[in-house]
Amino acid sequence: YDRDWVPNYGAWIEEWETVSSAFEQHAPNLSIANCIDRTWERTDCYFGGSFDIPMEEQFRIERGYVRVDRFALSDALSETNGNYKVIRANHVVEGNNNCVNVHSPAGSLIHDDSGSTVRLSNGDVVRTKLIVDCTGHETKLITKDPSDPSIPGYQIAYGCSVEIDESQVTDTTKFGPYSKDSMALFDYRTDHFPPDSPELKHAIKNPTFMYAMPLKDNKVFFEETSLVARPA
């Protein structure tokens, strides 16, 4: 919490309402329902070029989507009352998992019938009922099956917020092929690459998708995502 949250977060509106309701049930003084900065009533997807789907075909989902206001969410979760506490530090658990429920050094992670005690790398000791481990494949908290030789898959995304020059645009209800009143959730199309080009061959072998979040006026957030790749 000592740095700005960089990732861009989005969710189906029903998911966000469910999460918000759960937070309020467990921590009545914590409200994140209003931590959104944009809502779209529908989402659009484009899968043209795959399975003989025409490039221009649009698949519209009449389902709401929201963009999370990560700054408001960070502020809301930073508050502390008697029901919960958020650790305001970016530290990892000190211990390493050796086998089932055995960690070293001694006392770095202890589980019992009422919760867990965790010692962080900065020396802080935290008592909690629930640990949410977000460290992914490299987690130190669990032991993986040593007989599994699989290479982990990684999801990588690159995004940017842009302002579009609309001085020569006649239809300002759209930006390029996308509608400003919809969230473009998936665009897997590759027709912008030259035929038989190395870029097209790479895209076919390692598919990625782009999504576009129209924000306010001529501002848009774009992000290209590799859903899973080995290596990243």
mmCIF file with all atom_site columns, C-alpha atoms in Angstrom:
data_model
loop_
_atom_site.group_PDB
_atom_site.id
_atom_site.type_symbol
_atom_site.label_atom_id
_atom_site.label_alt_id
_atom_site.label_comp_id
_atom_site.label_asym_id
_atom_site.label_entity_id
_atom_site.label_seq_id
_atom_site.pdbx_PDB_ins_code
_atom_site.Cartn_x
_atom_site.Cartn_y
_atom_site.Cartn_z
_atom_site.occupancy
_atom_site.B_iso_or_equiv
_atom_site.pdbx_formal_charge
_atom_site.auth_seq_id
_atom_site.auth_comp_id
_atom_site.auth_asym_id
_atom_site.auth_atom_id
_atom_site.pdbx_PDB_model_num
ATOM 1   C CA . TYR A 1 1   ? 0.000   0.000   0.000   1.00 0.00 ? 1   TYR A CA 1
ATOM 2   C CA . ASP A 1 2   ? 3.002   2.309   -0.115  1.00 0.00 ? 2   ASP A CA 1
ATOM 3   C CA . ARG A 1 3   ? 2.809   2.380   -3.942  1.00 0.00 ? 3   ARG A CA 1
ATOM 4   C CA . ASP A 1 4   ? 0.054   3.051   -6.473  1.00 0.00 ? 4   ASP A CA 1
ATOM 5   C CA . TRP A 1 5   ? -1.717  -0.026  -7.791  1.00 0.00 ? 5   TRP A CA 1
ATOM 6   C CA . VAL A 1 6   ? -0.686  -0.343  -11.435 1.00 0.00 ? 6   VAL A CA 1
ATOM 7   C CA . PRO A 1 7   ? -2.891  -3.169  -12.814 1.00 0.00 ? 7   PRO A CA 1
ATOM 8   C CA . ASN A 1 8   ? -6.206  -2.422  -14.461 1.00 0.00 ? 8   ASN A CA 1
ATOM 9   C CA . TYR A 1 9   ? -9.134  -4.344  -12.931 1.00 0.00 ? 9   TYR A CA 1
ATOM 10  C CA . GLY A 1 10  ? -12.472 -5.181  -14.533 1.00 0.00 ? 10  GLY A CA 1
ATOM 11  C CA . ALA A 1 11  ? -15.375 -7.487  -13.650 1.00 0.00 ? 11  ALA A CA 1
ATOM 12  C CA . TRP A 1 12  ? -18.854 -8.525  -14.659 1.00 0.00 ? 12  TRP A CA 1
ATOM 13  C CA . ILE A 1 13  ? -21.257 -6.313  -12.769 1.00 0.00 ? 13  ILE A CA 1
ATOM 14  C CA . GLU A 1 14  ? -22.886 -9.306  -11.027 1.00 0.00 ? 14  GLU A CA 1
ATOM 15  C CA . GLU A 1 15  ? -19.478 -10.471 -9.813  1.00 0.00 ? 15  GLU A CA 1
ATOM 16  C CA . TRP A 1 16  ? -18.667 -7.039  -8.422  1.00 0.00 ? 16  TRP A CA 1
ATOM 17  C CA . GLU A 1 17  ? -22.022 -6.816  -6.648  1.00 0.00 ? 17  GLU A CA 1
ATOM 18  C CA . THR A 1 18  ? -21.454 -10.270 -5.103  1.00 0.00 ? 18  THR A CA 1
ATOM 19  C CA . VAL A 1 19  ? -17.959 -9.355  -3.893  1.00 0.00 ? 19  VAL A CA 1
ATOM 20  C CA . SER A 1 20  ? -19.197 -6.030  -2.510  1.00 0.00 ? 20  SER A CA 1
ATOM 21  C CA . SER A 1 21  ? -22.033 -7.745  -0.656  1.00 0.00 ? 21  SER A CA 1
ATOM 22  C CA . ALA A 1 22  ? -19.656 -10.321 0.843   1.00 0.00 ? 22  ALA A CA 1
ATOM 23  C CA . PHE A 1 23  ? -17.318 -7.595  2.080   1.00 0.00 ? 23  PHE A CA 1
ATOM 24  C CA . GLU A 1 24  ? -20.150 -5.723  3.744   1.00 0.00 ? 24  GLU A CA 1
ATOM 25  C CA . GLN A 1 25  ? -21.450 -8.876  5.446   1.00 0.00 ? 25  GLN A CA 1
ATOM 26  C CA . HIS A 1 26  ? -18.081 -9.640  7.035   1.00 0.00 ? 26  HIS A CA 1
ATOM 27  C CA . ALA A 1 27  ? -17.004 -6.038  7.640   1.00 0.00 ? 27  ALA A CA 1
ATOM 28  C CA . PRO A 1 28  ? -20.076 -3.766  7.967   1.00 0.00 ? 28  PRO A CA 1
ATOM 29  C CA . ASN A 1 29  ? -17.959 -0.612  7.965   1.00 0.00 ? 29  ASN A CA 1
ATOM 30  C CA . LEU A 1 30  ? -16.234 -1.572  4.729   1.00 0.00 ? 30  LEU A CA 1
ATOM 31  C CA . SER A 1 31  ? -17.997 -0.587  1.509   1.00 0.00 ? 31  SER A CA 1
ATOM 32  C CA . ILE A 1 32  ? -16.434 -1.079  -1.912  1.00 0.00 ? 32  ILE A CA 1
ATOM 33  C CA . ALA A 1 33  ? -19.649 -1.015  -3.955  1.00 0.00 ? 33  ALA A CA 1
ATOM 34  C CA . ASN A 1 34  ? -18.888 2.468   -5.287  1.00 0.00 ? 34  ASN A CA 1
ATOM 35  C CA . CYS A 1 35  ? -15.246 1.735   -6.142  1.00 0.00 ? 35  CYS A CA 1
ATOM 36  C CA . ILE A 1 36  ? -15.926 1.684   -9.878  1.00 0.00 ? 36  ILE A CA 1
ATOM 37  C CA . ASP A 1 37  ? -15.168 4.434   -12.367 1.00 0.00 ? 37  ASP A CA 1
ATOM 38  C CA . ARG A 1 38  ? -17.009 3.162   -15.458 1.00 0.00 ? 38  ARG A CA 1
ATOM 39  C CA . THR A 1 39  ? -19.932 0.855   -16.228 1.00 0.00 ? 39  THR A CA 1
ATOM 40  C CA . TRP A 1 40  ? -20.918 -0.556  -19.611 1.00 0.00 ? 40  TRP A CA 1
ATOM 41  C CA . GLU A 1 41  ? -24.317 -2.144  -20.214 1.00 0.00 ? 41  GLU A CA 1
ATOM 42  C CA . ARG A 1 42  ? -22.957 -4.614  -22.803 1.00 0.00 ? 42  ARG A CA 1
ATOM 43  C CA . THR A 1 43  ? -19.756 -6.236  -24.013 1.00 0.00 ? 43  THR A CA 1
ATOM 44  C CA . ASP A 1 44  ? -18.523 -7.016  -27.515 1.00 0.00 ? 44  ASP A CA 1
ATOM 45  C CA . CYS A 1 45  ? -16.273 -9.866  -28.683 1.00 0.00 ? 45  CYS A CA 1
ATOM 46  C CA . TYR A 1 46  ? -14.529 -10.510 -31.995 1.00 0.00 ? 46  TYR A CA 1
ATOM 47  C CA . PHE A 1 47  ? -13.288 -13.950 -32.992 1.00 0.00 ? 47  PHE A CA 1
ATOM 48  C CA . GLY A 1 48  ? -13.022 -13.426 -36.762 1.00 0.00 ? 48  GLY A CA 1
ATOM 49  C CA . GLY A 1 49  ? -10.580 -15.650 -38.598 1.00 0.00 ? 49  GLY A CA 1
ATOM 50  C CA . SER A 1 50  ? -11.075 -18.608 -36.266 1.00 0.00 ? 50  SER A CA 1
ATOM 51  C CA . PHE A 1 51  ? -13.339 -21.557 -37.166 1.00 0.00 ? 51  PHE A CA 1
ATOM 52  C CA . ASP A 1 52  ? -14.386 -19.786 -40.400 1.00 0.00 ? 52  ASP A CA 1
ATOM 53  C CA . ILE A 1 53  ? -15.924 -16.872 -38.506 1.00 0.00 ? 53  ILE A CA 1
ATOM 54  C CA . PRO A 1 54  ? -16.032 -13.716 -40.681 1.00 0.00 ? 54  PRO A CA 1
ATOM 55  C CA . MET A 1 55  ? -13.531 -11.052 -39.625 1.00 0.00 ? 55  MET A CA 1
ATOM 56  C CA . GLU A 1 56  ? -16.180 -8.360  -39.263 1.00 0.00 ? 56  GLU A CA 1
ATOM 57  C CA . GLU A 1 57  ? -18.599 -10.473 -37.197 1.00 0.00 ? 57  GLU A CA 1
ATOM 58  C CA . GLN A 1 58  ? -19.381 -9.058  -33.764 1.00 0.00 ? 58  GLN A CA 1
ATOM 59  C CA . PHE A 1 59  ? -20.571 -11.198 -30.868 1.00 0.00 ? 59  PHE A CA 1
ATOM 60  C CA . ARG A 1 60  ? -22.486 -8.977  -28.453 1.00 0.00 ? 60  ARG A CA 1
ATOM 61  C CA . ILE A 1 61  ? -23.225 -9.975  -24.860 1.00 0.00 ? 61  ILE A CA 1
ATOM 62  C CA . GLU A 1 62  ? -26.042 -8.069  -23.179 1.00 0.00 ? 62  GLU A CA 1
ATOM 63  C CA . ARG A 1 63  ? -24.341 -8.164  -19.814 1.00 0.00 ? 63  ARG A CA 1
ATOM 64  C CA . GLY A 1 64  ? -22.915 -5.329  -17.744 1.00 0.00 ? 64  GLY A CA 1
ATOM 65  C CA . TYR A 1 65  ? -19.197 -4.877  -17.114 1.00 0.00 ? 65  TYR A CA 1
ATOM 66  C CA . VAL A 1 66  ? -17.379 -2.500  -14.782 1.00 0.00 ? 66  VAL A CA 1
ATOM 67  C CA . ARG A 1 67  ? -13.921 -1.001  -14.492 1.00 0.00 ? 67  ARG A CA 1
ATOM 68  C CA . VAL A 1 68  ? -12.690 -0.890  -10.907 1.00 0.00 ? 68  VAL A CA 1
ATOM 69  C CA . ASP A 1 69  ? -11.428 2.404   -9.545  1.00 0.00 ? 69  ASP A CA 1
ATOM 70  C CA . ARG A 1 70  ? -8.200  0.961   -8.147  1.00 0.00 ? 70  ARG A CA 1
ATOM 71  C CA . PHE A 1 71  ? -7.316  4.134   -6.258  1.00 0.00 ? 71  PHE A CA 1
ATOM 72  C CA . ALA A 1 72  ? -10.675 4.235   -4.456  1.00 0.00 ? 72  ALA A CA 1
ATOM 73  C CA . LEU A 1 73  ? -10.434 0.493   -3.757  1.00 0.00 ? 73  LEU A CA 1
ATOM 74  C CA . SER A 1 74  ? -6.939  0.868   -2.311  1.00 0.00 ? 74  SER A CA 1
ATOM 75  C CA . ASP A 1 75  ? -8.146  3.693   -0.057  1.00 0.00 ? 75  ASP A CA 1
ATOM 76  C CA . ALA A 1 76  ? -11.179 1.664   1.090   1.00 0.00 ? 76  ALA A CA 1
ATOM 77  C CA . LEU A 1 77  ? -9.079  -1.396  1.932   1.00 0.00 ? 77  LEU A CA 1
ATOM 78  C CA . SER A 1 78  ? -6.486  0.719   3.733   1.00 0.00 ? 78  SER A CA 1
ATOM 79  C CA . GLU A 1 79  ? -8.974  1.712   6.402   1.00 0.00 ? 79  GLU A CA 1
ATOM 80  C CA . THR A 1 80  ? -8.891  -0.257  9.646   1.00 0.00 ? 80  THR A CA 1
ATOM 81  C CA . ASN A 1 81  ? -11.562 -0.994  12.218  1.00 0.00 ? 81  ASN A CA 1
ATOM 82  C CA . GLY A 1 82  ? -12.189 -3.659  14.834  1.00 0.00 ? 82  GLY A CA 1
ATOM 83  C CA . ASN A 1 83  ? -13.381 -6.250  12.303  1.00 0.00 ? 83  ASN A CA 1
ATOM 84  C CA . TYR A 1 84  ? -10.461 -6.430  9.917   1.00 0.00 ? 84  TYR A CA 1
ATOM 85  C CA . LYS A 1 85  ? -6.965  -5.165  9.219   1.00 0.00 ? 85  LYS A CA 1
ATOM 86  C CA . VAL A 1 86  ? -5.063  -4.694  5.992   1.00 0.00 ? 86  VAL A CA 1
ATOM 87  C CA . ILE A 1 87  ? -1.272  -4.869  6.175   1.00 0.00 ? 87  ILE A CA 1
ATOM 88  C CA . ARG A 1 88  ? 0.137   -1.664  4.704   1.00 0.00 ? 88  ARG A CA 1
ATOM 89  C CA . ALA A 1 89  ? 3.391   -3.162  3.428   1.00 0.00 ? 89  ALA A CA 1
ATOM 90  C CA . ASN A 1 90  ? 4.642   -5.128  0.457   1.00 0.00 ? 90  ASN A CA 1
ATOM 91  C CA . HIS A 1 91  ? 6.374   -7.990  2.244   1.00 0.00 ? 91  HIS A CA 1
ATOM 92  C CA . VAL A 1 92  ? 6.416   -11.715 1.606   1.00 0.00 ? 92  VAL A CA 1
ATOM 93  C CA . VAL A 1 93  ? 6.150   -14.556 4.032   1.00 0.00 ? 93  VAL A CA 1
ATOM 94  C CA . GLU A 1 94  ? 9.554   -15.385 5.458   1.00 0.00 ? 94  GLU A CA 1
ATOM 95  C CA . GLY A 1 95  ? 9.139   -19.159 5.525   1.00 0.00 ? 95  GLY A CA 1
ATOM 96  C CA . ASN A 1 96  ? 9.509   -21.942 2.996   1.00 0.00 ? 96  ASN A CA 1
ATOM 97  C CA . ASN A 1 97  ? 7.242   -24.964 2.795   1.00 0.00 ? 97  ASN A CA 1
ATOM 98  C CA . ASN A 1 98  ? 9.182   -28.223 3.204   1.00 0.00 ? 98  ASN A CA 1
ATOM 99  C CA . CYS A 1 99  ? 6.311   -30.705 3.339   1.00 0.00 ? 99  CYS A CA 1
ATOM 100 C CA . VAL A 1 100 ? 2.675   -30.736 4.433   1.00 0.00 ? 100 VAL A CA 1
ATOM 101 C CA . ASN A 1 101 ? 2.217   -28.110 7.171   1.00 0.00 ? 101 ASN A CA 1
ATOM 102 C CA . VAL A 1 102 ? 5.962   -27.959 7.857   1.00 0.00 ? 102 VAL A CA 1
ATOM 103 C CA . HIS A 1 103 ? 7.679   -24.623 7.280   1.00 0.00 ? 103 HIS A CA 1
ATOM 104 C CA . SER A 1 104 ? 11.138  -23.295 7.980   1.00 0.00 ? 104 SER A CA 1
ATOM 105 C CA . PRO A 1 105 ? 12.424  -21.401 9.815   1.00 0.00 ? 105 PRO A CA 1
ATOM 106 C CA . ALA A 1 106 ? 10.403  -22.456 12.849  1.00 0.00 ? 106 ALA A CA 1
ATOM 107 C CA . GLY A 1 107 ? 7.503   -20.134 13.585  1.00 0.00 ? 107 GLY A CA 1
ATOM 108 C CA . SER A 1 108 ? 7.401   -18.514 10.137  1.00 0.00 ? 108 SER A CA 1
ATOM 109 C CA . LEU A 1 109 ? 3.976   -20.003 9.366   1.00 0.00 ? 109 LEU A CA 1
ATOM 110 C CA . ILE A 1 110 ? 1.793   -21.828 11.883  1.00 0.00 ? 110 ILE A CA 1
ATOM 111 C CA . HIS A 1 111 ? -1.723  -23.176 11.271  1.00 0.00 ? 111 HIS A CA 1
ATOM 112 C CA . ASP A 1 112 ? -4.136  -24.146 14.037  1.00 0.00 ? 112 ASP A CA 1
ATOM 113 C CA . ASP A 1 113 ? -7.867  -24.719 14.495  1.00 0.00 ? 113 ASP A CA 1
ATOM 114 C CA . SER A 1 114 ? -8.676  -21.011 14.778  1.00 0.00 ? 114 SER A CA 1
ATOM 115 C CA . GLY A 1 115 ? -6.430  -19.526 12.070  1.00 0.00 ? 115 GLY A CA 1
ATOM 116 C CA . SER A 1 116 ? -2.826  -18.905 11.092  1.00 0.00 ? 116 SER A CA 1
ATOM 117 C CA . THR A 1 117 ? 0.182   -16.987 12.374  1.00 0.00 ? 117 THR A CA 1
ATOM 118 C CA . VAL A 1 118 ? 2.479   -15.579 9.695   1.00 0.00 ? 118 VAL A CA 1
ATOM 119 C CA . ARG A 1 119 ? 5.877   -13.940 10.102  1.00 0.00 ? 119 ARG A CA 1
ATOM 120 C CA . LEU A 1 120 ? 6.734   -11.567 7.259   1.00 0.00 ? 120 LEU A CA 1
ATOM 121 C CA . SER A 1 121 ? 10.155  -10.787 5.863   1.00 0.00 ? 121 SER A CA 1
ATOM 122 C CA . ASN A 1 122 ? 10.185  -7.382  7.583   1.00 0.00 ? 122 ASN A CA 1
ATOM 123 C CA . GLY A 1 123 ? 9.765   -9.061  10.981  1.00 0.00 ? 123 GLY A CA 1
ATOM 124 C CA . ASP A 1 124 ? 6.057   -8.314  11.464  1.00 0.00 ? 124 ASP A CA 1
ATOM 125 C CA . VAL A 1 125 ? 3.941   -11.139 12.891  1.00 0.00 ? 125 VAL A CA 1
ATOM 126 C CA . VAL A 1 126 ? 0.352   -11.325 11.654  1.00 0.00 ? 126 VAL A CA 1
ATOM 127 C CA . ARG A 1 127 ? -2.528  -13.347 13.085  1.00 0.00 ? 127 ARG A CA 1
ATOM 128 C CA . THR A 1 128 ? -5.298  -14.123 10.590  1.00 0.00 ? 128 THR A CA 1
ATOM 129 C CA . LYS A 1 129 ? -8.234  -16.424 9.888   1.00 0.00 ? 129 LYS A CA 1
ATOM 130 C CA . LEU A 1 130 ? -7.587  -16.474 6.141   1.00 0.00 ? 130 LEU A CA 1
ATOM 131 C CA . ILE A 1 131 ? -4.477  -16.219 3.966   1.00 0.00 ? 131 ILE A CA 1
ATOM 132 C CA . VAL A 1 132 ? -4.899  -15.229 0.320   1.00 0.00 ? 132 VAL A CA 1
ATOM 133 C CA . ASP A 1 133 ? -1.717  -16.256 -1.499  1.00 0.00 ? 133 ASP A CA 1
ATOM 134 C CA . CYS A 1 134 ? -1.237  -14.190 -4.682  1.00 0.00 ? 134 CYS A CA 1
ATOM 135 C CA . THR A 1 135 ? 2.351   -15.191 -5.480  1.00 0.00 ? 135 THR A CA 1
ATOM 136 C CA . GLY A 1 136 ? 1.334   -17.672 -8.186  1.00 0.00 ? 136 GLY A CA 1
ATOM 137 C CA . HIS A 1 137 ? 3.501   -20.575 -9.291  1.00 0.00 ? 137 HIS A CA 1
ATOM 138 C CA . GLU A 1 138 ? 6.460   -19.417 -7.189  1.00 0.00 ? 138 GLU A CA 1
ATOM 139 C CA . THR A 1 139 ? 4.549   -19.512 -3.907  1.00 0.00 ? 139 THR A CA 1
ATOM 140 C CA . LYS A 1 140 ? 6.447   -20.601 -0.824  1.00 0.00 ? 140 LYS A CA 1
ATOM 141 C CA . LEU A 1 141 ? 3.340   -21.647 1.076   1.00 0.00 ? 141 LEU A CA 1
ATOM 142 C CA . ILE A 1 142 ? 2.553   -24.987 -0.545  1.00 0.00 ? 142 ILE A CA 1
ATOM 143 C CA . THR A 1 143 ? 4.461   -28.051 -1.749  1.00 0.00 ? 143 THR A CA 1
ATOM 144 C CA . LYS A 1 144 ? 3.934   -29.031 -5.386  1.00 0.00 ? 144 LYS A CA 1
ATOM 145 C CA . ASP A 1 145 ? 3.858   -32.597 -6.615  1.00 0.00 ? 145 ASP A CA 1
ATOM 146 C CA . PRO A 1 146 ? 7.526   -33.361 -7.399  1.00 0.00 ? 146 PRO A CA 1
ATOM 147 C CA . SER A 1 147 ? 6.466   -35.961 -9.974  1.00 0.00 ? 147 SER A CA 1
ATOM 148 C CA . ASP A 1 148 ? 4.743   -33.292 -12.095 1.00 0.00 ? 148 ASP A CA 1
ATOM 149 C CA . PRO A 1 149 ? 7.266   -32.082 -14.697 1.00 0.00 ? 149 PRO A CA 1
ATOM 150 C CA . SER A 1 150 ? 4.961   -29.509 -16.283 1.00 0.00 ? 150 SER A CA 1
ATOM 151 C CA . ILE A 1 151 ? 6.313   -26.060 -17.068 1.00 0.00 ? 151 ILE A CA 1
ATOM 152 C CA . PRO A 1 152 ? 4.110   -23.331 -15.588 1.00 0.00 ? 152 PRO A CA 1
ATOM 153 C CA . GLY A 1 153 ? 2.039   -21.192 -17.918 1.00 0.00 ? 153 GLY A CA 1
ATOM 154 C CA . TYR A 1 154 ? 2.076   -17.420 -17.513 1.00 0.00 ? 154 TYR A CA 1
ATOM 155 C CA . GLN A 1 155 ? -0.444  -14.733 -18.343 1.00 0.00 ? 155 GLN A CA 1
ATOM 156 C CA . ILE A 1 156 ? 1.095   -11.487 -19.539 1.00 0.00 ? 156 ILE A CA 1
ATOM 157 C CA . ALA A 1 157 ? -0.681  -8.243  -20.410 1.00 0.00 ? 157 ALA A CA 1
ATOM 158 C CA . TYR A 1 158 ? 0.446   -4.829  -21.624 1.00 0.00 ? 158 TYR A CA 1
ATOM 159 C CA . GLY A 1 159 ? -1.932  -1.895  -21.372 1.00 0.00 ? 159 GLY A CA 1
ATOM 160 C CA . CYS A 1 160 ? -1.983  1.835   -21.938 1.00 0.00 ? 160 CYS A CA 1
ATOM 161 C CA . SER A 1 161 ? -4.392  4.728   -21.538 1.00 0.00 ? 161 SER A CA 1
ATOM 162 C CA . VAL A 1 162 ? -4.632  6.920   -24.624 1.00 0.00 ? 162 VAL A CA 1
ATOM 163 C CA . GLU A 1 163 ? -6.430  10.019  -25.863 1.00 0.00 ? 163 GLU A CA 1
ATOM 164 C CA . ILE A 1 164 ? -7.638  9.678   -29.447 1.00 0.00 ? 164 ILE A CA 1
ATOM 165 C CA . ASP A 1 165 ? -7.345  12.572  -31.864 1.00 0.00 ? 165 ASP A CA 1
ATOM 166 C CA . GLU A 1 166 ? -10.914 13.022  -33.100 1.00 0.00 ? 166 GLU A CA 1
ATOM 167 C CA . SER A 1 167 ? -10.342 16.231  -35.035 1.00 0.00 ? 167 SER A CA 1
ATOM 168 C CA . GLN A 1 168 ? -10.914 14.414  -38.362 1.00 0.00 ? 168 GLN A CA 1
ATOM 169 C CA . VAL A 1 169 ? -13.517 11.946  -37.094 1.00 0.00 ? 169 VAL A CA 1
ATOM 170 C CA . THR A 1 170 ? -17.096 12.227  -38.352 1.00 0.00 ? 170 THR A CA 1
ATOM 171 C CA . ASP A 1 171 ? -18.661 9.573   -36.065 1.00 0.00 ? 171 ASP A CA 1
ATOM 172 C CA . THR A 1 172 ? -17.564 10.200  -32.467 1.00 0.00 ? 172 THR A CA 1
ATOM 173 C CA . THR A 1 173 ? -19.807 7.436   -31.113 1.00 0.00 ? 173 THR A CA 1
ATOM 174 C CA . LYS A 1 174 ? -17.059 4.992   -32.088 1.00 0.00 ? 174 LYS A CA 1
ATOM 175 C CA . PHE A 1 175 ? -13.291 4.734   -32.032 1.00 0.00 ? 175 PHE A CA 1
ATOM 176 C CA . GLY A 1 176 ? -12.050 2.603   -34.876 1.00 0.00 ? 176 GLY A CA 1
ATOM 177 C CA . PRO A 1 177 ? -14.266 -0.495  -35.056 1.00 0.00 ? 177 PRO A CA 1
ATOM 178 C CA . TYR A 1 178 ? -15.436 -0.227  -31.446 1.00 0.00 ? 178 TYR A CA 1
ATOM 179 C CA . SER A 1 179 ? -18.517 1.369   -29.950 1.00 0.00 ? 179 SER A CA 1
ATOM 180 C CA . LYS A 1 180 ? -17.975 3.844   -27.127 1.00 0.00 ? 180 LYS A CA 1
ATOM 181 C CA . ASP A 1 181 ? -20.973 2.525   -25.199 1.00 0.00 ? 181 ASP A CA 1
ATOM 182 C CA . SER A 1 182 ? -19.666 -1.072  -25.069 1.00 0.00 ? 182 SER A CA 1
ATOM 183 C CA . MET A 1 183 ? -16.733 -2.813  -23.460 1.00 0.00 ? 183 MET A CA 1
ATOM 184 C CA . ALA A 1 184 ? -14.663 -4.644  -26.100 1.00 0.00 ? 184 ALA A CA 1
ATOM 185 C CA . LEU A 1 185 ? -13.780 -7.707  -24.054 1.00 0.00 ? 185 LEU A CA 1
ATOM 186 C CA . PHE A 1 186 ? -12.048 -9.935  -26.626 1.00 0.00 ? 186 PHE A CA 1
ATOM 187 C CA . ASP A 1 187 ? -10.630 -9.118  -30.037 1.00 0.00 ? 187 ASP A CA 1
ATOM 188 C CA . TYR A 1 188 ? -8.643  -12.065 -31.367 1.00 0.00 ? 188 TYR A CA 1
ATOM 189 C CA . ARG A 1 189 ? -8.597  -10.888 -34.998 1.00 0.00 ? 189 ARG A CA 1
ATOM 190 C CA . THR A 1 190 ? -5.330  -10.916 -36.941 1.00 0.00 ? 190 THR A CA 1
ATOM 191 C CA . ASP A 1 191 ? -6.360  -9.281  -40.245 1.00 0.00 ? 191 ASP A CA 1
ATOM 192 C CA . HIS A 1 192 ? -4.165  -6.253  -39.525 1.00 0.00 ? 192 HIS A CA 1
ATOM 193 C CA . PHE A 1 193 ? -1.061  -8.382  -40.175 1.00 0.00 ? 193 PHE A CA 1
ATOM 194 C CA . PRO A 1 194 ? 0.227   -8.778  -43.780 1.00 0.00 ? 194 PRO A CA 1
ATOM 195 C CA . PRO A 1 195 ? -0.590  -12.208 -45.295 1.00 0.00 ? 195 PRO A CA 1
ATOM 196 C CA . ASP A 1 196 ? 2.076   -14.864 -44.695 1.00 0.00 ? 196 ASP A CA 1
ATOM 197 C CA . SER A 1 197 ? 4.108   -12.397 -42.618 1.00 0.00 ? 197 SER A CA 1
ATOM 198 C CA . PRO A 1 198 ? 6.255   -13.514 -39.654 1.00 0.00 ? 198 PRO A CA 1
ATOM 199 C CA . GLU A 1 199 ? 3.989   -11.444 -37.399 1.00 0.00 ? 199 GLU A CA 1
ATOM 200 C CA . LEU A 1 200 ? 0.879   -13.303 -38.569 1.00 0.00 ? 200 LEU A CA 1
ATOM 201 C CA . LYS A 1 201 ? 2.527   -16.703 -38.160 1.00 0.00 ? 201 LYS A CA 1
ATOM 202 C CA . HIS A 1 202 ? 3.623   -15.753 -34.642 1.00 0.00 ? 202 HIS A CA 1
ATOM 203 C CA . ALA A 1 203 ? 0.114   -14.537 -33.758 1.00 0.00 ? 203 ALA A CA 1
ATOM 204 C CA . ILE A 1 204 ? -1.435  -17.789 -34.972 1.00 0.00 ? 204 ILE A CA 1
ATOM 205 C CA . LYS A 1 205 ? 1.027   -19.869 -32.993 1.00 0.00 ? 205 LYS A CA 1
ATOM 206 C CA . ASN A 1 206 ? 0.834   -17.658 -29.888 1.00 0.00 ? 206 ASN A CA 1
ATOM 207 C CA . PRO A 1 207 ? -2.620  -16.045 -29.913 1.00 0.00 ? 207 PRO A CA 1
ATOM 208 C CA . THR A 1 208 ? -3.313  -12.905 -27.912 1.00 0.00 ? 208 THR A CA 1
ATOM 209 C CA . PHE A 1 209 ? -6.410  -10.767 -27.572 1.00 0.00 ? 209 PHE A CA 1
ATOM 210 C CA . MET A 1 210 ? -6.954  -7.058  -27.179 1.00 0.00 ? 210 MET A CA 1
ATOM 211 C CA . TYR A 1 211 ? -9.611  -5.425  -25.052 1.00 0.00 ? 211 TYR A CA 1
ATOM 212 C CA . ALA A 1 212 ? -10.674 -1.821  -25.112 1.00 0.00 ? 212 ALA A CA 1
ATOM 213 C CA . MET A 1 213 ? -12.352 0.139   -22.338 1.00 0.00 ? 213 MET A CA 1
ATOM 214 C CA . PRO A 1 214 ? -13.835 3.432   -23.599 1.00 0.00 ? 214 PRO A CA 1
ATOM 215 C CA . LEU A 1 215 ? -13.632 5.824   -20.672 1.00 0.00 ? 215 LEU A CA 1
ATOM 216 C CA . LYS A 1 216 ? -14.620 9.487   -20.922 1.00 0.00 ? 216 LYS A CA 1
ATOM 217 C CA . ASP A 1 217 ? -14.906 11.485  -24.143 1.00 0.00 ? 217 ASP A CA 1
ATOM 218 C CA . ASN A 1 218 ? -11.899 10.489  -26.306 1.00 0.00 ? 218 ASN A CA 1
ATOM 219 C CA . LYS A 1 219 ? -10.029 8.508   -23.634 1.00 0.00 ? 219 LYS A CA 1
ATOM 220 C CA . VAL A 1 220 ? -9.638  4.746   -23.996 1.00 0.00 ? 220 VAL A CA 1
ATOM 221 C CA . PHE A 1 221 ? -7.754  2.044   -22.133 1.00 0.00 ? 221 PHE A CA 1
ATOM 222 C CA . PHE A 1 222 ? -6.295  -0.649  -24.398 1.00 0.00 ? 222 PHE A CA 1
ATOM 223 C CA . GLU A 1 223 ? -4.693  -3.885  -23.250 1.00 0.00 ? 223 GLU A CA 1
ATOM 224 C CA . GLU A 1 224 ? -3.184  -6.779  -25.184 1.00 0.00 ? 224 GLU A CA 1
ATOM 225 C CA . THR A 1 225 ? -3.199  -10.070 -23.277 1.00 0.00 ? 225 THR A CA 1
ATOM 226 C CA . SER A 1 226 ? -1.507  -13.412 -23.713 1.00 0.00 ? 226 SER A CA 1
ATOM 227 C CA . LEU A 1 227 ? -3.942  -15.668 -21.903 1.00 0.00 ? 227 LEU A CA 1
ATOM 228 C CA . VAL A 1 228 ? -1.320  -18.344 -21.253 1.00 0.00 ? 228 VAL A CA 1
ATOM 229 C CA . ALA A 1 229 ? 2.124   -19.024 -22.708 1.00 0.00 ? 229 ALA A CA 1
ATOM 230 C CA . ARG A 1 230 ? 5.138   -21.206 -21.996 1.00 0.00 ? 230 ARG A CA 1
ATOM 231 C CA . PRO A 1 231 ? 7.465   -19.352 -21.667 1.00 0.00 ? 231 PRO A CA 1
ATOM 232 C CA . ALA A 1 232 ? 5.796   -15.991 -21.028 1.00 0.00 ? 232 ALA A CA 1
#
